[in-house]
PDB file of C-alpha atoms and ligand atoms in Angstrom:
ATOM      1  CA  UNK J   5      78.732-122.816  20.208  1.00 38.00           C
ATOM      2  CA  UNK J   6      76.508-121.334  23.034  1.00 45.00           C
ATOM      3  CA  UNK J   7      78.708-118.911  24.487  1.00 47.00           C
ATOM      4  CA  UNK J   8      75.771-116.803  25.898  1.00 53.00           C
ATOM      5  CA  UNK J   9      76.406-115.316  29.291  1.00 62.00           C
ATOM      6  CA  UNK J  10      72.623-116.200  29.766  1.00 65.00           C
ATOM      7  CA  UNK J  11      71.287-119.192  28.547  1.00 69.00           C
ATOM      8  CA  UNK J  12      67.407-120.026  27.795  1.00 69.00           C
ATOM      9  CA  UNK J  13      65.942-121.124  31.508  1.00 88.00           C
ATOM     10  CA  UNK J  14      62.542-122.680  32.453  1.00 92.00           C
ATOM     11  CA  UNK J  15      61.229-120.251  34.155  1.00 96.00           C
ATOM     12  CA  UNK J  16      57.217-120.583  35.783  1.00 97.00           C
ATOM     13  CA  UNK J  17      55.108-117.712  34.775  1.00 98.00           C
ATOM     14  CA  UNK J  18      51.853-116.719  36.718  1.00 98.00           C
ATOM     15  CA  UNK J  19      52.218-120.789  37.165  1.00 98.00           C
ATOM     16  CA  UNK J  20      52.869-121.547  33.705  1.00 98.00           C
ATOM     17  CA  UNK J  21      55.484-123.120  32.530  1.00 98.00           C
ATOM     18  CA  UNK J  22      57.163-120.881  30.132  1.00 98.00           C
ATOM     19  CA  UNK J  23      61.085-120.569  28.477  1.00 97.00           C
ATOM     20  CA  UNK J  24      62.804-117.061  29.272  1.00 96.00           C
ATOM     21  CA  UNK J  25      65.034-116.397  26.163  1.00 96.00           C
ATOM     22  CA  UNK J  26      68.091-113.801  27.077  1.00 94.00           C
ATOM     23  CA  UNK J  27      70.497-112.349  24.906  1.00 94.00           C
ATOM     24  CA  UNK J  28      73.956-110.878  25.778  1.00 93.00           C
ATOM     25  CA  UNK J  29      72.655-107.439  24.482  1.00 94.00           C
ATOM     26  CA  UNK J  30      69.651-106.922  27.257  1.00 94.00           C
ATOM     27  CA  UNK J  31      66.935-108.374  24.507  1.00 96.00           C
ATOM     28  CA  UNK J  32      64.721-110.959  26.250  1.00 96.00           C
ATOM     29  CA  UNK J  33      61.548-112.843  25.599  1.00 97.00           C
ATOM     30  CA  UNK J  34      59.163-114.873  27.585  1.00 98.00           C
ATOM     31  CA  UNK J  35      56.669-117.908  26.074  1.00 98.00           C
ATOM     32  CA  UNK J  36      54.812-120.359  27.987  1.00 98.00           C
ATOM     33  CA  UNK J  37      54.219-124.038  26.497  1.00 98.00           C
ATOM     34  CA  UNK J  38      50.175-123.070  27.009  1.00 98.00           C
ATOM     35  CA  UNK J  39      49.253-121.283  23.628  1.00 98.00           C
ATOM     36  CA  UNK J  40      52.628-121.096  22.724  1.00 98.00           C
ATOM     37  CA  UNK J  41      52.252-117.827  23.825  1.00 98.00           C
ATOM     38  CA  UNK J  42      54.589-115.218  23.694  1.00 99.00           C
ATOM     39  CA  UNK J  43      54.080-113.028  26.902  1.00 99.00           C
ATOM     40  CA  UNK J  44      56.519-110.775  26.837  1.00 98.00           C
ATOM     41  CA  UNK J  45      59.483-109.105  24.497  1.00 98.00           C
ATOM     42  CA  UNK J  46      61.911-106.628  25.398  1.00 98.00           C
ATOM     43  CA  UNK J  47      64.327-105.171  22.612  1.00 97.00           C
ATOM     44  CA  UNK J  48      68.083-104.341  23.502  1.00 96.00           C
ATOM     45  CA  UNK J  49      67.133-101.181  23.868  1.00 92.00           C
ATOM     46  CA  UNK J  50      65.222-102.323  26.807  1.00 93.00           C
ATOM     47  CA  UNK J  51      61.311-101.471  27.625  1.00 96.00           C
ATOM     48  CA  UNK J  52      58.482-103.657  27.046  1.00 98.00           C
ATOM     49  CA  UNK J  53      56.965-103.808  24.221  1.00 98.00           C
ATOM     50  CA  UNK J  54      54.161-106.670  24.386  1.00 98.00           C
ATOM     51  CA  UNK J  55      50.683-105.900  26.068  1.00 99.00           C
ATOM     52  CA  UNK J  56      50.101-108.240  28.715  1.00 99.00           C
ATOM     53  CA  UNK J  57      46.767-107.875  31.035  1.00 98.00           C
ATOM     54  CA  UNK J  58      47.928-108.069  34.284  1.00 98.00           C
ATOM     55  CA  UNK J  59      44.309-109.895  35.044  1.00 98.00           C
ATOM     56  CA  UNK J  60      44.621-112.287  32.387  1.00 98.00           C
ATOM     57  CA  UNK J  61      43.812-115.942  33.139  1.00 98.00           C
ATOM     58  CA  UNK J  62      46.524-117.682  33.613  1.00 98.00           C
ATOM     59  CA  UNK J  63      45.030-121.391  34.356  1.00 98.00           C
ATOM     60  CA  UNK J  64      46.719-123.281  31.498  1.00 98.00           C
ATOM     61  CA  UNK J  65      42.692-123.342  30.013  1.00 98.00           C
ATOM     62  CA  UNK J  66      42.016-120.221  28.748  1.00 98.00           C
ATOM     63  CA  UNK J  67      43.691-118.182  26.169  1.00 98.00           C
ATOM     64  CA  UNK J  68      46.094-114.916  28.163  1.00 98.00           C
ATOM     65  CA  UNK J  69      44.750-111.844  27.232  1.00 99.00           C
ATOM     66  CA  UNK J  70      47.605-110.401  25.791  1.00 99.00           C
ATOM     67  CA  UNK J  71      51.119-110.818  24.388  1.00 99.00           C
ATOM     68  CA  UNK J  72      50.807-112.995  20.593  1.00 99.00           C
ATOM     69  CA  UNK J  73      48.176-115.567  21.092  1.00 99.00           C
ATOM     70  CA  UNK J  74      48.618-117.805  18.021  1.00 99.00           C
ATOM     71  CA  UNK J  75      45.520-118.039  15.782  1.00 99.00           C
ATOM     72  CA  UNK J  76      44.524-121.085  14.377  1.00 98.00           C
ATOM     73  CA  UNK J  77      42.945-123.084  12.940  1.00 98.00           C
ATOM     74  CA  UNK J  78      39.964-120.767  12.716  1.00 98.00           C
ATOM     75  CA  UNK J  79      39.957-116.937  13.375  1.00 98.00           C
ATOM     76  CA  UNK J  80      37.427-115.295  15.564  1.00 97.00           C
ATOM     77  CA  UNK J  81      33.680-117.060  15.592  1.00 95.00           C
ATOM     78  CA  UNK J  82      33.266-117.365  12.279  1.00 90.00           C
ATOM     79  CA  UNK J  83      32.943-121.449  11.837  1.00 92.00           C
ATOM     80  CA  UNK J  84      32.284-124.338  13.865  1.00 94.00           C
ATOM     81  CA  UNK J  85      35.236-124.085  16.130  1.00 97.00           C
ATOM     82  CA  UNK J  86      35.962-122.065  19.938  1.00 96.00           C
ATOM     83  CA  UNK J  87      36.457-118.340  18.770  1.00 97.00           C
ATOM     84  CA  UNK J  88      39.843-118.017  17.512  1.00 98.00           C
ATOM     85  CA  UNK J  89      40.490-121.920  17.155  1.00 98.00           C
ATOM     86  CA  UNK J  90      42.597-124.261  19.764  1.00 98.00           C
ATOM     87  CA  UNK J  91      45.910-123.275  19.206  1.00 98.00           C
ATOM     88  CA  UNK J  92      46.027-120.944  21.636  1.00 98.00           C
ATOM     89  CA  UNK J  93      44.810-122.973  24.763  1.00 98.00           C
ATOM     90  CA  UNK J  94      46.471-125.917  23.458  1.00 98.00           C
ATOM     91  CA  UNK J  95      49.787-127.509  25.241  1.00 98.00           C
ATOM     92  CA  UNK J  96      52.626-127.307  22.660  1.00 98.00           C
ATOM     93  CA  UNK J  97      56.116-128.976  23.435  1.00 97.00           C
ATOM     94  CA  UNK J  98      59.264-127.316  23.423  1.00 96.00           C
ATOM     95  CA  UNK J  99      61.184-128.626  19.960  1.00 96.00           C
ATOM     96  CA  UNK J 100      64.409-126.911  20.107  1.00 94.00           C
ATOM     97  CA  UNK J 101      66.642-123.710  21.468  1.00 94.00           C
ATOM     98  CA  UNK J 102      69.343-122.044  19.996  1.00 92.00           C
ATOM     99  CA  UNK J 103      71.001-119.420  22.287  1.00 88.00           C
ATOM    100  CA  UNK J 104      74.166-117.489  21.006  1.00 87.00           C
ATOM    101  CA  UNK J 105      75.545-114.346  21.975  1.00 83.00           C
ATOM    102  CA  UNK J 106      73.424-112.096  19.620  1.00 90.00           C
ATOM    103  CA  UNK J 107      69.960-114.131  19.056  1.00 95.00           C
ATOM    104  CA  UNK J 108      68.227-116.486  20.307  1.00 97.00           C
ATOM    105  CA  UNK J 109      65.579-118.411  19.027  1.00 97.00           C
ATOM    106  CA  UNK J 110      62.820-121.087  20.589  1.00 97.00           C
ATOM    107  CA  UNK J 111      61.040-123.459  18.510  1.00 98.00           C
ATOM    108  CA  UNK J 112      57.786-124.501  19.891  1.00 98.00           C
ATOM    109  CA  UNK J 113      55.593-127.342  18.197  1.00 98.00           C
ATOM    110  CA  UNK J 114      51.818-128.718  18.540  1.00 98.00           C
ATOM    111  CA  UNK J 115      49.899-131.776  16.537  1.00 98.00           C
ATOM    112  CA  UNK J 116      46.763-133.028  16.078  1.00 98.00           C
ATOM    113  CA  UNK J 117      45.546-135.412  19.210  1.00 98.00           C
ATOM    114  CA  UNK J 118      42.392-136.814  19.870  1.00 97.00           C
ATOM    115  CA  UNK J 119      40.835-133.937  21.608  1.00 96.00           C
ATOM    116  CA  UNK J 120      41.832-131.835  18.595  1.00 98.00           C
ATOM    117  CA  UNK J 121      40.325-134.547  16.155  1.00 98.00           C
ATOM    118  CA  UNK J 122      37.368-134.498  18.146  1.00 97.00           C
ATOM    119  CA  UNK J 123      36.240-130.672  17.039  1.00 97.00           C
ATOM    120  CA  UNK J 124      38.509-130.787  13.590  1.00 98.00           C
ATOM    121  CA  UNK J 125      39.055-133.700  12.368  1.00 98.00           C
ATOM    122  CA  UNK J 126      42.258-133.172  10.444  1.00 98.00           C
ATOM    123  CA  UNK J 127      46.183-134.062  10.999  1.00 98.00           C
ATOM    124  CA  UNK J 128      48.222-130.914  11.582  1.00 98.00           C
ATOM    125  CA  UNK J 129      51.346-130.616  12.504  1.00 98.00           C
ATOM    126  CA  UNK J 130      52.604-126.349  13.753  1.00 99.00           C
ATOM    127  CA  UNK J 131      55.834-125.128  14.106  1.00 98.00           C
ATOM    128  CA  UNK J 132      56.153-121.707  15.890  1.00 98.00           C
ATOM    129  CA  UNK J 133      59.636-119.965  16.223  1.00 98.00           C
ATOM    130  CA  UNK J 134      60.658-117.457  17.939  1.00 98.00           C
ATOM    131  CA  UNK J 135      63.621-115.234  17.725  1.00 98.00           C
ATOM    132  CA  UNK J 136      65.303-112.460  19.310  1.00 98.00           C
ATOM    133  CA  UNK J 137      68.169-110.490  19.249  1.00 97.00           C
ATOM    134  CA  UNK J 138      68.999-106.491  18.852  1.00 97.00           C
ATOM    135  CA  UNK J 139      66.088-104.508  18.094  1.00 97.00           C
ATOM    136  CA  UNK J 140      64.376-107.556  16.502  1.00 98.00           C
ATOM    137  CA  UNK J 141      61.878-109.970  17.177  1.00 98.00           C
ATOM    138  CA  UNK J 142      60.693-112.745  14.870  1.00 98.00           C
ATOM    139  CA  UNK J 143      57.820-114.761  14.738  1.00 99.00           C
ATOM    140  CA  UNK J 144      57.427-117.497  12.207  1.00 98.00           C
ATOM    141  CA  UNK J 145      54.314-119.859  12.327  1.00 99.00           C
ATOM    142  CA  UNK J 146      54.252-122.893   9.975  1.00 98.00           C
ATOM    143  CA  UNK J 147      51.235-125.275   9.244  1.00 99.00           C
ATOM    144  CA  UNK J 148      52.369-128.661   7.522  1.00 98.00           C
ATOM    145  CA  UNK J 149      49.517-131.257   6.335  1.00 98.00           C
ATOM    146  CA  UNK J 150      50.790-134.890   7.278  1.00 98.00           C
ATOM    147  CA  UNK J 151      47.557-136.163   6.636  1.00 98.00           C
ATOM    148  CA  UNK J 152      45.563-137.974   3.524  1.00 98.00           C
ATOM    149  CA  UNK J 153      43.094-135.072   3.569  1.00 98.00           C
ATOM    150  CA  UNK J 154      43.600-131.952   2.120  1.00 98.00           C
ATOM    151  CA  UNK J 155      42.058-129.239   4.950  1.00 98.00           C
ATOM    152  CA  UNK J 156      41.854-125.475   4.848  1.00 98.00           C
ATOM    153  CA  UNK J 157      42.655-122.659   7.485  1.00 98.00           C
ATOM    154  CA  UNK J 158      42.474-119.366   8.682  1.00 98.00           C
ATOM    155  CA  UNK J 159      45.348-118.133  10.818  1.00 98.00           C
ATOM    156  CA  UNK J 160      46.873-115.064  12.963  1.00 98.00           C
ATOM    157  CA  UNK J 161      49.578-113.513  15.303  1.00 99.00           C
ATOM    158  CA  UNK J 162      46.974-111.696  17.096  1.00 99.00           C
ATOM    159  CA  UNK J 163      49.899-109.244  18.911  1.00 99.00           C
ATOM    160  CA  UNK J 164      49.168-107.269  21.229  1.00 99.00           C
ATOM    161  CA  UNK J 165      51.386-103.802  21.351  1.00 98.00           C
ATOM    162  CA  UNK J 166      51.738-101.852  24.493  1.00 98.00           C
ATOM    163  CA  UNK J 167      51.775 -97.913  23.610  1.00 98.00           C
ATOM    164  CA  UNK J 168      51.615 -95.557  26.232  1.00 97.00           C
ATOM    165  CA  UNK J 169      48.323 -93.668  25.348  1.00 98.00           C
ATOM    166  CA  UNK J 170      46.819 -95.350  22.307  1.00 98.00           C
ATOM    167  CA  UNK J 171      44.833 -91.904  21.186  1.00 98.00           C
ATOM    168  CA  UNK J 172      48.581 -90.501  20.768  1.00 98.00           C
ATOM    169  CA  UNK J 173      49.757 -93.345  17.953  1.00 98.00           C
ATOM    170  CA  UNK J 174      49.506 -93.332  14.238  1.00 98.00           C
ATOM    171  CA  UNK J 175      50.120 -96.042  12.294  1.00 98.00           C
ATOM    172  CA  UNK J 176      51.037 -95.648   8.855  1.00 98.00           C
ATOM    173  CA  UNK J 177      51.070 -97.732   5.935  1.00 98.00           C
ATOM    174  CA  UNK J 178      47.441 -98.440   5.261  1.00 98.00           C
ATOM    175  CA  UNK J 179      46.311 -96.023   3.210  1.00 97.00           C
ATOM    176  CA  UNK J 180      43.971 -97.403   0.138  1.00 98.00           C
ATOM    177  CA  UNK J 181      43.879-100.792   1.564  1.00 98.00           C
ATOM    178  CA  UNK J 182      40.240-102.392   1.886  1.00 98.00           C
ATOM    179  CA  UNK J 183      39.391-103.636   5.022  1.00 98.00           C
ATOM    180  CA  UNK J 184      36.306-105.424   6.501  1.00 98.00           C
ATOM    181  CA  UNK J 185      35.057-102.894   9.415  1.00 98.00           C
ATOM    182  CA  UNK J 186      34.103-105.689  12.324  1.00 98.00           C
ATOM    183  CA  UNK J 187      32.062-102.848  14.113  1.00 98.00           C
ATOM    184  CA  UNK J 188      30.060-102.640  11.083  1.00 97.00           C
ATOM    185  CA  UNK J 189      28.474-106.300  10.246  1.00 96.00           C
ATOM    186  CA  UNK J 190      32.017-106.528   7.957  1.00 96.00           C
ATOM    187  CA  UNK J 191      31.413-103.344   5.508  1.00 97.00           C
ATOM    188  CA  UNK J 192      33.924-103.344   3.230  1.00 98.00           C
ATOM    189  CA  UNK J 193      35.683-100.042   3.562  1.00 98.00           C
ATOM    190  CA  UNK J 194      38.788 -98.471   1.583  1.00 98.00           C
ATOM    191  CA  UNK J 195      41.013 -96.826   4.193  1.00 98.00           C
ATOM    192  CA  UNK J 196      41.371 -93.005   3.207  1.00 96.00           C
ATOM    193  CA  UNK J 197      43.443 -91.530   6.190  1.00 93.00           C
ATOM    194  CA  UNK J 198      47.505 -90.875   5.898  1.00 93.00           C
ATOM    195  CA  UNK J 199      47.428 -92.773   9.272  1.00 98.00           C
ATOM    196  CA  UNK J 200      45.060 -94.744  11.517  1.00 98.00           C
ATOM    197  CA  UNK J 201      43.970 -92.748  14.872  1.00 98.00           C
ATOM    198  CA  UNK J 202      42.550 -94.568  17.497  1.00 98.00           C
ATOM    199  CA  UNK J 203      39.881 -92.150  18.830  1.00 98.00           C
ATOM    200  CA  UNK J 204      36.885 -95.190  19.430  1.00 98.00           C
ATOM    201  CA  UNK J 205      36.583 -99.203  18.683  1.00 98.00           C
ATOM    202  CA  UNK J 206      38.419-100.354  15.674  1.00 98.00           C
ATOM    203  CA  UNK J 207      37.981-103.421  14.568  1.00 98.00           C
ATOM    204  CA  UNK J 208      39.492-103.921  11.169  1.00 98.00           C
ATOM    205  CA  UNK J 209      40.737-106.655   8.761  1.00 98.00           C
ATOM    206  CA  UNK J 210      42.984-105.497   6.097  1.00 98.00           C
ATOM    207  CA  UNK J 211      42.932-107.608   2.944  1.00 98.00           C
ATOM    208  CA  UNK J 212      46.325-108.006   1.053  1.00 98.00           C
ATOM    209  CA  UNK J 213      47.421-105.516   3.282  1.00 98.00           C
ATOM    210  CA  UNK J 214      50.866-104.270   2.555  1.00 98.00           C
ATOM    211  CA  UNK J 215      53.641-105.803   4.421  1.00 98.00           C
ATOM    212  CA  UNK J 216      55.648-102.750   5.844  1.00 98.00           C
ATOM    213  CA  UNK J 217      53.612-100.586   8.564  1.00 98.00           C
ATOM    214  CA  UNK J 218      55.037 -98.007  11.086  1.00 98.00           C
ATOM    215  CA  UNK J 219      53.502 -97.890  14.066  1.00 98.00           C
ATOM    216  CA  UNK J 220      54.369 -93.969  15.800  1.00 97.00           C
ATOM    217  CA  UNK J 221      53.808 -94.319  19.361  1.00 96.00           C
ATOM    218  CA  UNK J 222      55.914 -91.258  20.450  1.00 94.00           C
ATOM    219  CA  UNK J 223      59.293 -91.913  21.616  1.00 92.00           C
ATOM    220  CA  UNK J 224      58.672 -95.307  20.686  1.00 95.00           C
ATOM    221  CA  UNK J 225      58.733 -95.966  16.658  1.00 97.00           C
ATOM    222  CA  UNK J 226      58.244 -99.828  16.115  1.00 98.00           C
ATOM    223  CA  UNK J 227      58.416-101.088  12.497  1.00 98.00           C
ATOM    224  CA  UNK J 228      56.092-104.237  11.609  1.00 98.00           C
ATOM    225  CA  UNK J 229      56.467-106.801   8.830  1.00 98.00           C
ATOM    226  CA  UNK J 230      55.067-109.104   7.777  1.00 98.00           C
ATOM    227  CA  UNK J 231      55.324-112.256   4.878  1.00 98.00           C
ATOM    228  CA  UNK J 232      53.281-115.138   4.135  1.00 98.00           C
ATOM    229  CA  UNK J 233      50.155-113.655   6.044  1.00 98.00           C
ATOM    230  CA  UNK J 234      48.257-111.682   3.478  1.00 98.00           C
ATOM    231  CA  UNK J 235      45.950-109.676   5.981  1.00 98.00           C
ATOM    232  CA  UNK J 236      46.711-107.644   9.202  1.00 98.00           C
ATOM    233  CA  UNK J 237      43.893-107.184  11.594  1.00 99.00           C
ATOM    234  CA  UNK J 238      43.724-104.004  13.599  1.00 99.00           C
ATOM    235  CA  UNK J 239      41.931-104.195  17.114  1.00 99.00           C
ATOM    236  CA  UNK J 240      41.519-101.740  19.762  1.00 99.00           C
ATOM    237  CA  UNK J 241      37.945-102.567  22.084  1.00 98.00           C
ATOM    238  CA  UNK J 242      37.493 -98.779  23.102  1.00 98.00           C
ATOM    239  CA  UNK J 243      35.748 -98.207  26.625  1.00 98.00           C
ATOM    240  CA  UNK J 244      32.599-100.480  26.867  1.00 98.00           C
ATOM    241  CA  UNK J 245      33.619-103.539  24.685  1.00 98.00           C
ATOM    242  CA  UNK J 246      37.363-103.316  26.791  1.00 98.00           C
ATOM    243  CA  UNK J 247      34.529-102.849  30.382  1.00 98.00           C
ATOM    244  CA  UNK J 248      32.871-106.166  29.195  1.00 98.00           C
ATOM    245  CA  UNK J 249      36.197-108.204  28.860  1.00 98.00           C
ATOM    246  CA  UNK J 250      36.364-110.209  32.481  1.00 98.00           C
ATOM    247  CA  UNK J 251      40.260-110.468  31.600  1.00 98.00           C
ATOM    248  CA  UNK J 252      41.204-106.635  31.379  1.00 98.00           C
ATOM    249  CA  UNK J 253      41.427-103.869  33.457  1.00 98.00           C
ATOM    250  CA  UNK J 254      38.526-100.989  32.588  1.00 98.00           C
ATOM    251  CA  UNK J 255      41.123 -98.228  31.312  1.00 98.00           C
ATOM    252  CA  UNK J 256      44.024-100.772  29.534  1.00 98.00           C
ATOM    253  CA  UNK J 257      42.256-100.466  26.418  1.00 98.00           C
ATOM    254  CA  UNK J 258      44.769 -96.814  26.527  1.00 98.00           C
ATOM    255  CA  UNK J 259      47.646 -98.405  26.215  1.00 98.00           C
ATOM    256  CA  UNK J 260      47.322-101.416  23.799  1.00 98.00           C
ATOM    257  CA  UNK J 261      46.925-101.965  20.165  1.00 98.00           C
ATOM    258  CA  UNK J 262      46.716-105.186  18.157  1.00 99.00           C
ATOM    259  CA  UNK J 263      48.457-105.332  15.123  1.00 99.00           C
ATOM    260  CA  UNK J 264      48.136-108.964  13.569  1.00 99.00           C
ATOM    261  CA  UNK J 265      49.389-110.486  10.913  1.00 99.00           C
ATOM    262  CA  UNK J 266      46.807-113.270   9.570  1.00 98.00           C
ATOM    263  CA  UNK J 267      45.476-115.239   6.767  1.00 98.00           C
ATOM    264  CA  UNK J 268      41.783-114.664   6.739  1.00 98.00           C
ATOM    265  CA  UNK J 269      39.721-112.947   3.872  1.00 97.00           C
ATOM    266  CA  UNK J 270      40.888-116.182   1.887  1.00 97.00           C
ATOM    267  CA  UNK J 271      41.195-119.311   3.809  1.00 98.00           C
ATOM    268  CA  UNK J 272      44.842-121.434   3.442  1.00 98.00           C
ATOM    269  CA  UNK J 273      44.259-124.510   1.273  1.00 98.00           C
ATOM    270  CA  UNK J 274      46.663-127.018   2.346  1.00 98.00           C
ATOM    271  CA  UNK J 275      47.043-130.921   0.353  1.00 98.00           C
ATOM    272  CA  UNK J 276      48.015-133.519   2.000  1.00 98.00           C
ATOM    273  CA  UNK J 277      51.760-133.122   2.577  1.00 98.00           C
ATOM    274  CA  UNK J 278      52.288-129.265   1.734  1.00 98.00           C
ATOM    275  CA  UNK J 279      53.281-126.439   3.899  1.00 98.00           C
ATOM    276  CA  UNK J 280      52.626-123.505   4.473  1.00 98.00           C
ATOM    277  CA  UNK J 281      54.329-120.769   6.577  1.00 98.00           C
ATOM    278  CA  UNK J 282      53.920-116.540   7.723  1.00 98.00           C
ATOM    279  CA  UNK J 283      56.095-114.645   9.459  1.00 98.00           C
ATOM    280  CA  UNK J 284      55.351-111.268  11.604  1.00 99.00           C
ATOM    281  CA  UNK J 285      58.651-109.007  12.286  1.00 98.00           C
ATOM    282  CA  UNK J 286      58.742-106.478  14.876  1.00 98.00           C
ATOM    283  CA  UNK J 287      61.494-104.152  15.273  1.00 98.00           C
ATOM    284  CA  UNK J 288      62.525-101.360  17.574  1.00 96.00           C
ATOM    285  CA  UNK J 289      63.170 -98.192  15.674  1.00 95.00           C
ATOM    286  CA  UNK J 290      64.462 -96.167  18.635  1.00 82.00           C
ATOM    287  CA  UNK J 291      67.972 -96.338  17.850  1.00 63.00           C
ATOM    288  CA  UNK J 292      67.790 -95.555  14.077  1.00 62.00           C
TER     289      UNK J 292
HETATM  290  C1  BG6 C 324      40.478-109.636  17.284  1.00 60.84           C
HETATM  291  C2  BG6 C 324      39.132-109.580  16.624  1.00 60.84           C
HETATM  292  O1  BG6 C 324      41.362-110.323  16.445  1.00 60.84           O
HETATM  293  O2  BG6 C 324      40.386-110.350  18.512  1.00 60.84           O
HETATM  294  C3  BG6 C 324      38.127-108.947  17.580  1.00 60.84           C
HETATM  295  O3  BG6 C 324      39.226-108.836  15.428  1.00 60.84           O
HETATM  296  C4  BG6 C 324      38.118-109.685  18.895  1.00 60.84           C
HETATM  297  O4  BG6 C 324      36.838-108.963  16.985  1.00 60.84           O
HETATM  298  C5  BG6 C 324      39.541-109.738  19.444  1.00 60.84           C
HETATM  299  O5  BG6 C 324      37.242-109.029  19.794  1.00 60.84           O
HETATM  300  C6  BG6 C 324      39.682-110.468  20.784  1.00 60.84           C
HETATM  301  O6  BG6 C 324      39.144-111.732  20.714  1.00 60.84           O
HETATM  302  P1  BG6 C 324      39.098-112.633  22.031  1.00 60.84           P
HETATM  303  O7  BG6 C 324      38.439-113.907  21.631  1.00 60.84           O
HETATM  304  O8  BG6 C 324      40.546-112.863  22.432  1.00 60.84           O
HETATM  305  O9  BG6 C 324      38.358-111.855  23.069  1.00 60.84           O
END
């Protein structure tokens, strides 16, 4: 029964085609069909809580700067593939919606074509969801083989947080983890501090990272968890990497953080007809 006040509507965003999801409670959500790219999410509590560069691209080519570009099937330019794989300038369909009075949830799908074929030559079939409702949003990626061939991935939610003043956060949770320091030619580093600080670039995978983080942007708590994605990827460009970036005003890099769950230290090793799937929860602590 769909006995929503506000059901899902096609909505054009920045030109893009895109679904609005709306819930009875005030959450909402925004994804366009190019990337299948979540653009925006606001919990019940109301407030946005997505980055989104307000001079992104939107020309249904490049990736949006911003929001949860999905990763795959290659993260950042390490292989033969664009930086960060297709996925995210790719057109994916709409599969399904499911719109009650206390979630909602979009499923969004994209498969091998030629042009895909042409740069990685392998049968794929993804399945992102999306749901929303209360404090809670859910992301779920999954990566099916349909093909002869067994192939092997990397992957992300590369999720981009709004926080007010990014030297103010701490996120907690990391402590003793390893992580490969990008700003340092990959250094493997074991992460010391109580919390992360932003005070300059990070740049940081976290292998096996645990799945429970806190992220303390004051006033703002936001839990993050994650399953199925063994790494989580912590990005902030700082002043002169965030100055080169065409796609974002000078002084944003203050008030986002990326906070991705990925599979990346150890590539996914999929046989022909397995599955695979990761999940990255977000959830508004405000209330609790
Ligand atoms: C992060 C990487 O995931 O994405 C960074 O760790 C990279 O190294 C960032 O700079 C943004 O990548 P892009 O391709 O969207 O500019």
């Amino acid at each position: 029964m769909n006995d929503n006040q506000n059901p899902p509507q096609l909505i054009s965003f920045h030109g893009l085609p895109a679904l609005q999801l709306r819930c009875a409670d005030g959450a909402q959500a925004v994804i366009t069909l190019h990337g299948g790219h979540l653009v925006s999410w606001i919990p019940a509590a109301g407030g946005e809580r997505l980055y989104l560069s307000e001079t992104s691209a939107f020309d249904g080519r490049q990736a949006i700067r911003g929001g949860v570009p999905v990763i795959f099937p290659q993260f950042g330019p390490t292989g033969p593939l664009p930086r960060h794989g297709f996925a995210r300038t790719s057109a994916w369909k709409l599969e399904g919606i499911r719109q009650e009075k206390e979630f909602a949830l979009a499923t969004l799908t994209l498969d091998d074509d030629e042009t895909t074929r042409q740069i990685w030559p392998h049968a794929f079939h993804l399945e992102l969801s999306v749901g929303i409702g209360g404090d809670r949003l859910d992301m779920e990626l999954e990566v099916e083989n349909p093909g002869a061939h067994a192939f092997s991935f990397t992957s992300a939610l590369h999720t981009y947080l709004r926080v007010a003043e990014v030297e103010n956060i701490l996120l907690e949770g990391l402590n003793g983890t390893l992580y490969q320091d990008q700003t340092k030619g990959n250094k493997l580093v074991r992460d010391t501090g109580v919390a992360l600080t932003v005070e300059g670039e990070v740049d940081r995978i976290y292998q096996d990272a645990p799945p429970t983080l806190l992220l303390r942007d004051p006033g703002r708590p936001l839990g993050v968890h994650s399953e199925g994605f063994t790494d989580t990827v912590v990005w902030n460009p700082w002043e002169d990497k965030c100055a080169a970036l065409k796609d974002m005003p000078a002084r944003d890099f203050r008030h986002m953080l990326c906070i991705e769950a990925g599979c990346i230290a150890t590539p996914i090793l999929l046989e022909p007809g397995a599955s695979w799937f990761g999940r990255q929860t977000l959830m508004e602590l405000r209330n609790s």
